[in-house]
PDB file of C-alpha atoms in Angstrom:
ATOM      1  CA  MET A   1      13.642  22.384  -0.818  1.00 64.00           C
ATOM      2  CA  ASP A   2      13.670  20.474   2.481  1.00 90.00           C
ATOM      3  CA  MET A   3      10.577  19.503   4.430  1.00 91.00           C
ATOM      4  CA  TYR A   4      10.596  22.617   6.627  1.00 93.00           C
ATOM      5  CA  ASN A   5      10.686  24.847   3.565  1.00 94.00           C
ATOM      6  CA  GLU A   6       7.784  22.915   2.072  1.00 93.00           C
ATOM      7  CA  ILE A   7       5.720  23.230   5.248  1.00 94.00           C
ATOM      8  CA  SER A   8       6.546  26.937   5.414  1.00 94.00           C
ATOM      9  CA  ALA A   9       5.323  27.392   1.834  1.00 92.00           C
ATOM     10  CA  SER A  10       1.954  25.942   2.863  1.00 91.00           C
ATOM     11  CA  CYS A  11       1.400  28.250   5.848  1.00 90.00           C
ATOM     12  CA  LYS A  12       2.253  31.701   7.168  1.00 86.00           C
ATOM     13  CA  LYS A  13       5.148  30.658   9.358  1.00 91.00           C
ATOM     14  CA  THR A  14       8.821  31.018   8.496  1.00 92.00           C
ATOM     15  CA  VAL A  15      11.261  28.128   8.433  1.00 93.00           C
ATOM     16  CA  ALA A  16      12.934  29.567  11.525  1.00 94.00           C
ATOM     17  CA  GLU A  17       9.620  29.637  13.395  1.00 93.00           C
ATOM     18  CA  LEU A  18       8.873  26.062  12.410  1.00 93.00           C
ATOM     19  CA  LYS A  19      12.313  24.817  13.443  1.00 93.00           C
ATOM     20  CA  ASN A  20      11.928  26.474  16.828  1.00 95.00           C
ATOM     21  CA  MET A  21       8.850  24.326  17.490  1.00 93.00           C
ATOM     22  CA  PRO A  22       9.058  20.751  18.743  1.00 95.00           C
ATOM     23  CA  TRP A  23       8.587  18.584  15.652  1.00 95.00           C
ATOM     24  CA  LYS A  24       5.395  16.990  16.988  1.00 96.00           C
ATOM     25  CA  LYS A  25       3.841  20.437  17.571  1.00 96.00           C
ATOM     26  CA  CYS A  26       4.882  21.498  14.074  1.00 96.00           C
ATOM     27  CA  VAL A  27       3.145  18.416  12.640  1.00 97.00           C
ATOM     28  CA  ILE A  28      -0.077  18.612  14.673  1.00 96.00           C
ATOM     29  CA  ASP A  29      -0.531  22.391  14.785  1.00 95.00           C
ATOM     30  CA  VAL A  30       0.790  23.370  11.355  1.00 96.00           C
ATOM     31  CA  MET A  31       1.596  20.668   8.839  1.00 96.00           C
ATOM     32  CA  LEU A  32      -1.453  18.424   9.169  1.00 97.00           C
ATOM     33  CA  PRO A  33      -4.107  21.195   9.268  1.00 96.00           C
ATOM     34  CA  THR A  34      -2.617  23.064   6.312  1.00 96.00           C
ATOM     35  CA  MET A  35      -1.415  20.197   4.107  1.00 97.00           C
ATOM     36  CA  ALA A  36      -3.755  17.293   4.935  1.00 97.00           C
ATOM     37  CA  GLY A  37      -6.814  19.353   5.864  1.00 96.00           C
ATOM     38  CA  HIS A  38      -8.611  19.145   9.184  1.00 89.00           C
ATOM     39  CA  GLN A  39     -11.602  16.819   9.540  1.00 88.00           C
ATOM     40  CA  ASN A  40     -13.945  19.835   9.686  1.00 88.00           C
ATOM     41  CA  ASN A  41     -12.839  21.338   6.368  1.00 89.00           C
ATOM     42  CA  ARG A  42     -11.876  18.483   4.030  1.00 94.00           C
ATOM     43  CA  TRP A  43     -13.570  15.813   1.944  1.00 95.00           C
ATOM     44  CA  ARG A  44     -10.514  13.593   2.249  1.00 96.00           C
ATOM     45  CA  ILE A  45      -6.782  13.807   3.003  1.00 98.00           C
ATOM     46  CA  ALA A  46      -5.451  16.388   0.570  1.00 97.00           C
ATOM     47  CA  ASP A  47      -2.838  15.795  -2.109  1.00 97.00           C
ATOM     48  CA  PRO A  48      -0.250  18.282  -0.769  1.00 97.00           C
ATOM     49  CA  PHE A  49       0.108  15.983   2.254  1.00 98.00           C
ATOM     50  CA  MET A  50       0.370  12.844   0.110  1.00 98.00           C
ATOM     51  CA  LYS A  51       3.037  14.421  -2.084  1.00 98.00           C
ATOM     52  CA  PHE A  52       4.894  15.677   0.993  1.00 98.00           C
ATOM     53  CA  MET A  53       4.874  12.175   2.470  1.00 98.00           C
ATOM     54  CA  ALA A  54       6.041  10.660  -0.809  1.00 98.00           C
ATOM     55  CA  ARG A  55       9.053  12.973  -0.732  1.00 97.00           C
ATOM     56  CA  TYR A  56       9.846  12.809   2.986  1.00 98.00           C
ATOM     57  CA  ALA A  57       8.660   9.395   4.200  1.00 98.00           C
ATOM     58  CA  LYS A  58      12.121   8.501   5.538  1.00 97.00           C
ATOM     59  CA  GLU A  59      12.810  11.920   6.972  1.00 97.00           C
ATOM     60  CA  VAL A  60       9.628  12.189   9.063  1.00 97.00           C
ATOM     61  CA  VAL A  61      10.407   8.864  10.732  1.00 97.00           C
ATOM     62  CA  MET A  62      13.999   9.901  11.381  1.00 96.00           C
ATOM     63  CA  GLU A  63      12.807  13.184  12.907  1.00 95.00           C
ATOM     64  CA  ASP A  64      10.559  11.390  15.424  1.00 96.00           C
ATOM     65  CA  PHE A  65       9.731   7.695  15.145  1.00 98.00           C
ATOM     66  CA  ARG A  66       6.248   7.755  16.725  1.00 98.00           C
ATOM     67  CA  VAL A  67       5.159  10.875  14.851  1.00 98.00           C
ATOM     68  CA  GLY A  68       6.562   9.481  11.616  1.00 98.00           C
ATOM     69  CA  ILE A  69       4.762   6.153  11.969  1.00 98.00           C
ATOM     70  CA  ASN A  70       1.473   8.000  12.490  1.00 98.00           C
ATOM     71  CA  LEU A  71       2.093  10.122   9.391  1.00 98.00           C
ATOM     72  CA  LEU A  72       2.809   7.032   7.300  1.00 98.00           C
ATOM     73  CA  GLU A  73      -0.411   5.460   8.569  1.00 98.00           C
ATOM     74  CA  ILE A  74      -2.439   8.584   7.726  1.00 98.00           C
ATOM     75  CA  ALA A  75      -1.128   8.390   4.158  1.00 98.00           C
ATOM     76  CA  MET A  76      -1.907   4.667   3.876  1.00 98.00           C
ATOM     77  CA  GLN A  77      -5.439   5.205   5.189  1.00 98.00           C
ATOM     78  CA  ARG A  78      -5.971   7.690   2.354  1.00 98.00           C
ATOM     79  CA  LEU A  79      -4.906   4.982  -0.116  1.00 98.00           C
ATOM     80  CA  SER A  80      -7.288   2.528   1.541  1.00 98.00           C
ATOM     81  CA  ASN A  81     -10.206   4.926   1.173  1.00 97.00           C
ATOM     82  CA  GLY A  82     -10.787   4.464  -2.561  1.00 96.00           C
ATOM     83  CA  ALA A  83      -7.375   4.749  -4.215  1.00 97.00           C
ATOM     84  CA  VAL A  84      -6.629   1.010  -3.882  1.00 97.00           C
ATOM     85  CA  LEU A  85      -9.114  -1.793  -3.213  1.00 96.00           C
ATOM     86  CA  HIS A  86      -7.783  -4.378  -0.771  1.00 96.00           C
ATOM     87  CA  GLU A  87      -8.733  -6.606   2.138  1.00 94.00           C
ATOM     88  CA  ALA A  88      -9.921  -4.749   5.222  1.00 93.00           C
ATOM     89  CA  ALA A  89      -7.429  -2.894   7.397  1.00 92.00           C
ATOM     90  CA  SER A  90      -8.133  -1.428  10.833  1.00 90.00           C
ATOM     91  CA  TRP A  91      -8.920   2.280  11.102  1.00 93.00           C
ATOM     92  CA  PRO A  92      -8.703   4.759  12.791  1.00 94.00           C
ATOM     93  CA  GLU A  93      -6.405   2.385  14.654  1.00 93.00           C
ATOM     94  CA  PRO A  94      -3.472   1.950  14.636  1.00 95.00           C
ATOM     95  CA  LEU A  95      -3.307   5.757  14.669  1.00 97.00           C
ATOM     96  CA  GLU A  96      -2.759   7.153  18.138  1.00 97.00           C
ATOM     97  CA  LYS A  97      -5.883   8.989  19.341  1.00 96.00           C
ATOM     98  CA  GLU A  98      -4.432  12.454  18.934  1.00 96.00           C
ATOM     99  CA  TYR A  99      -4.240  11.761  15.161  1.00 97.00           C
ATOM    100  CA  TRP A 100      -7.726  10.263  14.771  1.00 96.00           C
ATOM    101  CA  SER A 101      -9.149  13.388  13.156  1.00 96.00           C
ATOM    102  CA  TYR A 102      -6.808  12.625  10.227  1.00 97.00           C
ATOM    103  CA  SER A 103      -8.039   9.074   9.759  1.00 97.00           C
ATOM    104  CA  SER A 104      -9.791   8.466   6.443  1.00 96.00           C
ATOM    105  CA  ARG A 105     -12.426   6.352   8.156  1.00 94.00           C
ATOM    106  CA  TRP A 106     -14.902   9.233   8.194  1.00 94.00           C
ATOM    107  CA  ASP A 107     -13.811  10.855   4.908  1.00 95.00           C
ATOM    108  CA  GLU A 108     -15.428  10.704   1.498  1.00 96.00           C
ATOM    109  CA  PRO A 109     -13.775   7.957  -0.599  1.00 96.00           C
ATOM    110  CA  GLY A 110     -11.472   9.215  -3.327  1.00 96.00           C
ATOM    111  CA  LEU A 111      -9.989   7.531  -6.392  1.00 97.00           C
ATOM    112  CA  MET A 112      -6.266   7.468  -7.131  1.00 97.00           C
ATOM    113  CA  SER A 113      -4.718  10.945  -7.229  1.00 97.00           C
ATOM    114  CA  GLU A 114      -1.258  12.078  -8.232  1.00 97.00           C
ATOM    115  CA  GLY A 115      -0.275  12.268  -4.563  1.00 98.00           C
ATOM    116  CA  CYS A 116      -1.582   8.748  -3.942  1.00 98.00           C
ATOM    117  CA  TYR A 117       0.401   7.439  -6.901  1.00 98.00           C
ATOM    118  CA  GLN A 118       3.573   9.152  -5.701  1.00 98.00           C
ATOM    119  CA  PHE A 119       3.152   7.777  -2.188  1.00 98.00           C
ATOM    120  CA  ILE A 120       2.640   4.232  -3.461  1.00 98.00           C
ATOM    121  CA  VAL A 121       5.902   4.398  -5.381  1.00 98.00           C
ATOM    122  CA  SER A 122       8.041   6.322  -2.879  1.00 98.00           C
ATOM    123  CA  GLY A 123       6.298   5.900   0.474  1.00 98.00           C
ATOM    124  CA  LEU A 124       5.178   2.277   0.628  1.00 98.00           C
ATOM    125  CA  PRO A 125       8.754   0.921   0.391  1.00 98.00           C
ATOM    126  CA  VAL A 126       9.484   2.946   3.541  1.00 98.00           C
ATOM    127  CA  CYS A 127       6.337   1.626   5.256  1.00 98.00           C
ATOM    128  CA  LEU A 128       7.534  -1.924   4.583  1.00 98.00           C
ATOM    129  CA  GLN A 129      10.621  -1.296   6.725  1.00 97.00           C
ATOM    130  CA  TYR A 130       8.709  -0.956  10.012  1.00 98.00           C
ATOM    131  CA  ASN A 131       6.659  -3.568  11.871  1.00 97.00           C
ATOM    132  CA  GLU A 132       4.064  -0.916  12.726  1.00 97.00           C
ATOM    133  CA  THR A 133       3.256  -0.148   9.076  1.00 98.00           C
ATOM    134  CA  ARG A 134       4.379  -3.243   7.186  1.00 98.00           C
ATOM    135  CA  GLY A 135       1.092  -5.162   7.367  1.00 97.00           C
ATOM    136  CA  HIS A 136      -1.033  -2.312   6.021  1.00 98.00           C
ATOM    137  CA  ALA A 137       1.468  -1.615   3.241  1.00 98.00           C
ATOM    138  CA  LEU A 138       1.383  -5.254   2.136  1.00 98.00           C
ATOM    139  CA  LYS A 139      -2.425  -5.244   2.033  1.00 98.00           C
ATOM    140  CA  ILE A 140      -2.306  -2.250  -0.300  1.00 98.00           C
ATOM    141  CA  LEU A 141       0.286  -3.915  -2.543  1.00 98.00           C
ATOM    142  CA  PHE A 142      -1.605  -7.210  -2.644  1.00 98.00           C
ATOM    143  CA  GLY A 143      -4.705  -5.184  -3.527  1.00 97.00           C
ATOM    144  CA  LEU A 144      -2.921  -3.674  -6.518  1.00 97.00           C
ATOM    145  CA  ILE A 145      -1.808  -6.991  -7.986  1.00 96.00           C
ATOM    146  CA  SER A 146      -5.220  -8.567  -7.442  1.00 96.00           C
ATOM    147  CA  HIS A 147      -6.949  -5.766  -9.393  1.00 96.00           C
ATOM    148  CA  LEU A 148      -4.331  -5.438 -12.132  1.00 96.00           C
ATOM    149  CA  ASP A 149      -2.361  -7.831 -14.311  1.00 95.00           C
ATOM    150  CA  ALA A 150       1.108  -7.736 -15.858  1.00 95.00           C
ATOM    151  CA  ASP A 151      -0.227  -6.014 -18.975  1.00 94.00           C
ATOM    152  CA  GLY A 152      -1.938  -3.311 -16.957  1.00 93.00           C
ATOM    153  CA  ASN A 153      -5.448  -4.617 -17.507  1.00 94.00           C
ATOM    154  CA  ILE A 154      -7.841  -3.552 -14.746  1.00 95.00           C
ATOM    155  CA  LYS A 155     -10.587  -5.561 -13.068  1.00 91.00           C
ATOM    156  CA  SER A 156     -13.997  -4.120 -13.795  1.00 83.00           C
ATOM    157  CA  ASN A 157     -14.731  -3.405 -10.117  1.00 88.00           C
ATOM    158  CA  TYR A 158     -11.614  -1.250  -9.712  1.00 93.00           C
ATOM    159  CA  LEU A 159     -12.057   2.376 -10.774  1.00 92.00           C
ATOM    160  CA  LEU A 160      -8.716   3.819 -11.847  1.00 92.00           C
ATOM    161  CA  PRO A 161      -8.754   7.339 -13.323  1.00 93.00           C
ATOM    162  CA  ASP A 162      -7.782   7.575 -16.985  1.00 90.00           C
ATOM    163  CA  GLU A 163      -4.481   9.318 -16.279  1.00 91.00           C
ATOM    164  CA  PHE A 164      -3.304   6.297 -14.268  1.00 93.00           C
ATOM    165  CA  LYS A 165      -4.630   3.516 -16.494  1.00 92.00           C
ATOM    166  CA  ARG A 166      -1.481   3.736 -18.618  1.00 92.00           C
ATOM    167  CA  GLU A 167       0.507   3.110 -15.415  1.00 94.00           C
ATOM    168  CA  GLY A 168      -1.314  -0.149 -14.677  1.00 95.00           C
ATOM    169  CA  ALA A 169       1.508  -2.409 -15.895  1.00 96.00           C
ATOM    170  CA  PHE A 170       4.080  -0.412 -13.914  1.00 97.00           C
ATOM    171  CA  LEU A 171       1.967  -0.482 -10.737  1.00 97.00           C
ATOM    172  CA  TYR A 172       1.490  -4.232 -11.079  1.00 97.00           C
ATOM    173  CA  GLY A 173       5.225  -4.855 -11.591  1.00 97.00           C
ATOM    174  CA  PHE A 174       6.159  -2.480  -8.780  1.00 98.00           C
ATOM    175  CA  ALA A 175       3.733  -4.102  -6.327  1.00 98.00           C
ATOM    176  CA  LYS A 176       4.804  -7.624  -7.282  1.00 97.00           C
ATOM    177  CA  THR A 177       8.492  -6.756  -6.808  1.00 97.00           C
ATOM    178  CA  GLN A 178       7.892  -5.145  -3.410  1.00 98.00           C
ATOM    179  CA  ILE A 179       5.753  -8.056  -2.233  1.00 98.00           C
ATOM    180  CA  GLU A 180       8.186 -10.772  -3.255  1.00 96.00           C
ATOM    181  CA  LYS A 181      11.099  -8.826  -1.785  1.00 96.00           C
ATOM    182  CA  ASN A 182       9.473  -8.057   1.577  1.00 97.00           C
ATOM    183  CA  ALA A 183       6.700 -10.547   2.359  1.00 97.00           C
ATOM    184  CA  LYS A 184       7.203 -13.964   3.908  1.00 95.00           C
ATOM    185  CA  MET A 185       6.668 -16.954   1.653  1.00 95.00           C
ATOM    186  CA  GLU A 186       3.490 -17.994   3.483  1.00 94.00           C
ATOM    187  CA  GLU A 187       2.062 -14.472   3.086  1.00 96.00           C
ATOM    188  CA  VAL A 188       2.732 -14.494  -0.647  1.00 97.00           C
ATOM    189  CA  TYR A 189       1.414 -18.041  -1.054  1.00 96.00           C
ATOM    190  CA  ARG A 190      -1.852 -17.213   0.743  1.00 95.00           C
ATOM    191  CA  HIS A 191      -2.592 -14.419  -1.733  1.00 96.00           C
ATOM    192  CA  TYR A 192      -1.202 -16.024  -4.885  1.00 97.00           C
ATOM    193  CA  ALA A 193      -2.859 -19.429  -4.387  1.00 96.00           C
ATOM    194  CA  GLN A 194      -6.351 -18.154  -5.173  1.00 95.00           C
ATOM    195  CA  PRO A 195      -8.717 -19.267  -7.963  1.00 94.00           C
ATOM    196  CA  GLU A 196      -8.522 -15.906  -9.783  1.00 92.00           C
ATOM    197  CA  GLU A 197      -4.879 -15.185  -9.025  1.00 95.00           C
ATOM    198  CA  TRP A 198      -2.657 -18.231  -9.438  1.00 95.00           C
ATOM    199  CA  LYS A 199      -2.320 -18.063 -13.244  1.00 95.00           C
ATOM    200  CA  LYS A 200      -0.618 -14.660 -12.922  1.00 95.00           C
ATOM    201  CA  HIS A 201       2.035 -16.107 -10.628  1.00 96.00           C
ATOM    202  CA  LYS A 202       3.153 -19.367 -12.227  1.00 95.00           C
ATOM    203  CA  SER A 203       6.785 -18.232 -12.198  1.00 95.00           C
ATOM    204  CA  TRP A 204       6.668 -17.633  -8.452  1.00 96.00           C
ATOM    205  CA  PHE A 205       5.187 -21.079  -7.838  1.00 96.00           C
ATOM    206  CA  ALA A 206       7.920 -22.530 -10.039  1.00 95.00           C
ATOM    207  CA  GLU A 207      10.592 -20.862  -7.893  1.00 94.00           C
ATOM    208  CA  HIS A 208       9.048 -22.399  -4.772  1.00 94.00           C
ATOM    209  CA  ALA A 209       7.976 -25.730  -6.262  1.00 92.00           C
ATOM    210  CA  LYS A 210      10.101 -27.768  -3.847  1.00 91.00           C
ATOM    211  CA  GLU A 211       8.387 -26.131  -0.857  1.00 91.00           C
ATOM    212  CA  MET A 212       4.824 -26.525  -2.113  1.00 91.00           C
ATOM    213  CA  ASN A 213       2.158 -28.906  -0.904  1.00 94.00           C
ATOM    214  CA  TRP A 214       0.535 -29.670  -4.256  1.00 94.00           C
ATOM    215  CA  LYS A 215      -2.567 -31.267  -2.774  1.00 94.00           C
ATOM    216  CA  GLU A 216      -3.227 -28.137  -0.723  1.00 94.00           C
ATOM    217  CA  PHE A 217      -2.409 -25.911  -3.703  1.00 94.00           C
ATOM    218  CA  PHE A 218      -4.982 -27.547  -5.963  1.00 94.00           C
ATOM    219  CA  SER A 219      -7.555 -27.364  -3.198  1.00 95.00           C
ATOM    220  CA  LYS A 220      -6.923 -23.624  -2.736  1.00 95.00           C
ATOM    221  CA  ILE A 221      -7.175 -22.820  -6.448  1.00 95.00           C
ATOM    222  CA  ARG A 222     -10.212 -25.120  -6.748  1.00 96.00           C
ATOM    223  CA  VAL A 223      -8.885 -27.298  -9.536  1.00 93.00           C
ATOM    224  CA  LYS A 224     -10.251 -30.829  -9.763  1.00 94.00           C
ATOM    225  CA  GLY A 225      -9.461 -33.830 -11.916  1.00 92.00           C
ATOM    226  CA  PHE A 226      -6.260 -35.830 -12.149  1.00 90.00           C
ATOM    227  CA  PHE A 227      -5.409 -34.722 -15.693  1.00 91.00           C
ATOM    228  CA  ASN A 228      -6.042 -31.025 -14.986  1.00 88.00           C
ATOM    229  CA  LYS A 229      -3.800 -31.172 -11.924  1.00 93.00           C
ATOM    230  CA  ARG A 230      -1.063 -33.032 -13.794  1.00 93.00           C
ATOM    231  CA  ARG A 231      -1.155 -30.511 -16.663  1.00 95.00           C
ATOM    232  CA  ILE A 232      -0.929 -27.507 -14.337  1.00 94.00           C
ATOM    233  CA  LYS A 233       1.874 -29.019 -12.271  1.00 93.00           C
ATOM    234  CA  LYS A 234       3.796 -29.840 -15.445  1.00 92.00           C
ATOM    235  CA  GLU A 235       3.367 -26.254 -16.720  1.00 92.00           C
ATOM    236  CA  ILE A 236       4.646 -24.813 -13.454  1.00 92.00           C
ATOM    237  CA  LEU A 237       7.597 -27.193 -13.120  1.00 93.00           C
ATOM    238  CA  ALA A 238       8.601 -26.453 -16.732  1.00 91.00           C
ATOM    239  CA  LEU A 239       9.128 -22.823 -15.708  1.00 90.00           C
ATOM    240  CA  ALA A 240      11.569 -23.942 -13.007  1.00 80.00           C
ATOM    241  CA  ALA A 241      13.804 -25.771 -15.482  1.00 66.00           C
TER     242      ALA A 241
END
């Protein structure tokens, strides 16, 4: 099933009718109201939209770049509204004003859903490819690794539904891989060199040991004492051997 067939299945229009519309009109008049839910009749962006975007993230951008970027941002704003805790991102901007009614800024927060999970795995890698969506995608990914660890343990302030708790280790590994593949070193360092984070990322620091300012590093992770610093540096450098 292609994306037109999926939109058709959600409304009363045929595939032929949808394809005869300009794509932007199809999105604004048909797809968003029926799959995401209009601001006047939803609690939050609905899962059919999130699952659609997980499947067709690349295709919607290829169909029309500006429309596609707005659709990716709508999906990420849903993630930011309760599915993933992370540092603040702007909303309803950077959505263009004609899409503001689909911003999650005014919606009820919602925990991780199946559609959210699918979009994280399949949609965020697409978001990372474009300057317009890259920053928001990285904030979401950094949020995942700061609230999870490699074993899938969850910070107490992060509410993850039971059906996704078993995916904690996968989500952590996925986010870490995407971050280290797509973020600049200084972006990674800023998030990893934190008092509650650095121990999870010793291997990364080992890989970049030659580029590190150790005095600054110890200041950022709030470690004091000559012997403590020497022990930590030795542990990290041992991983680089």
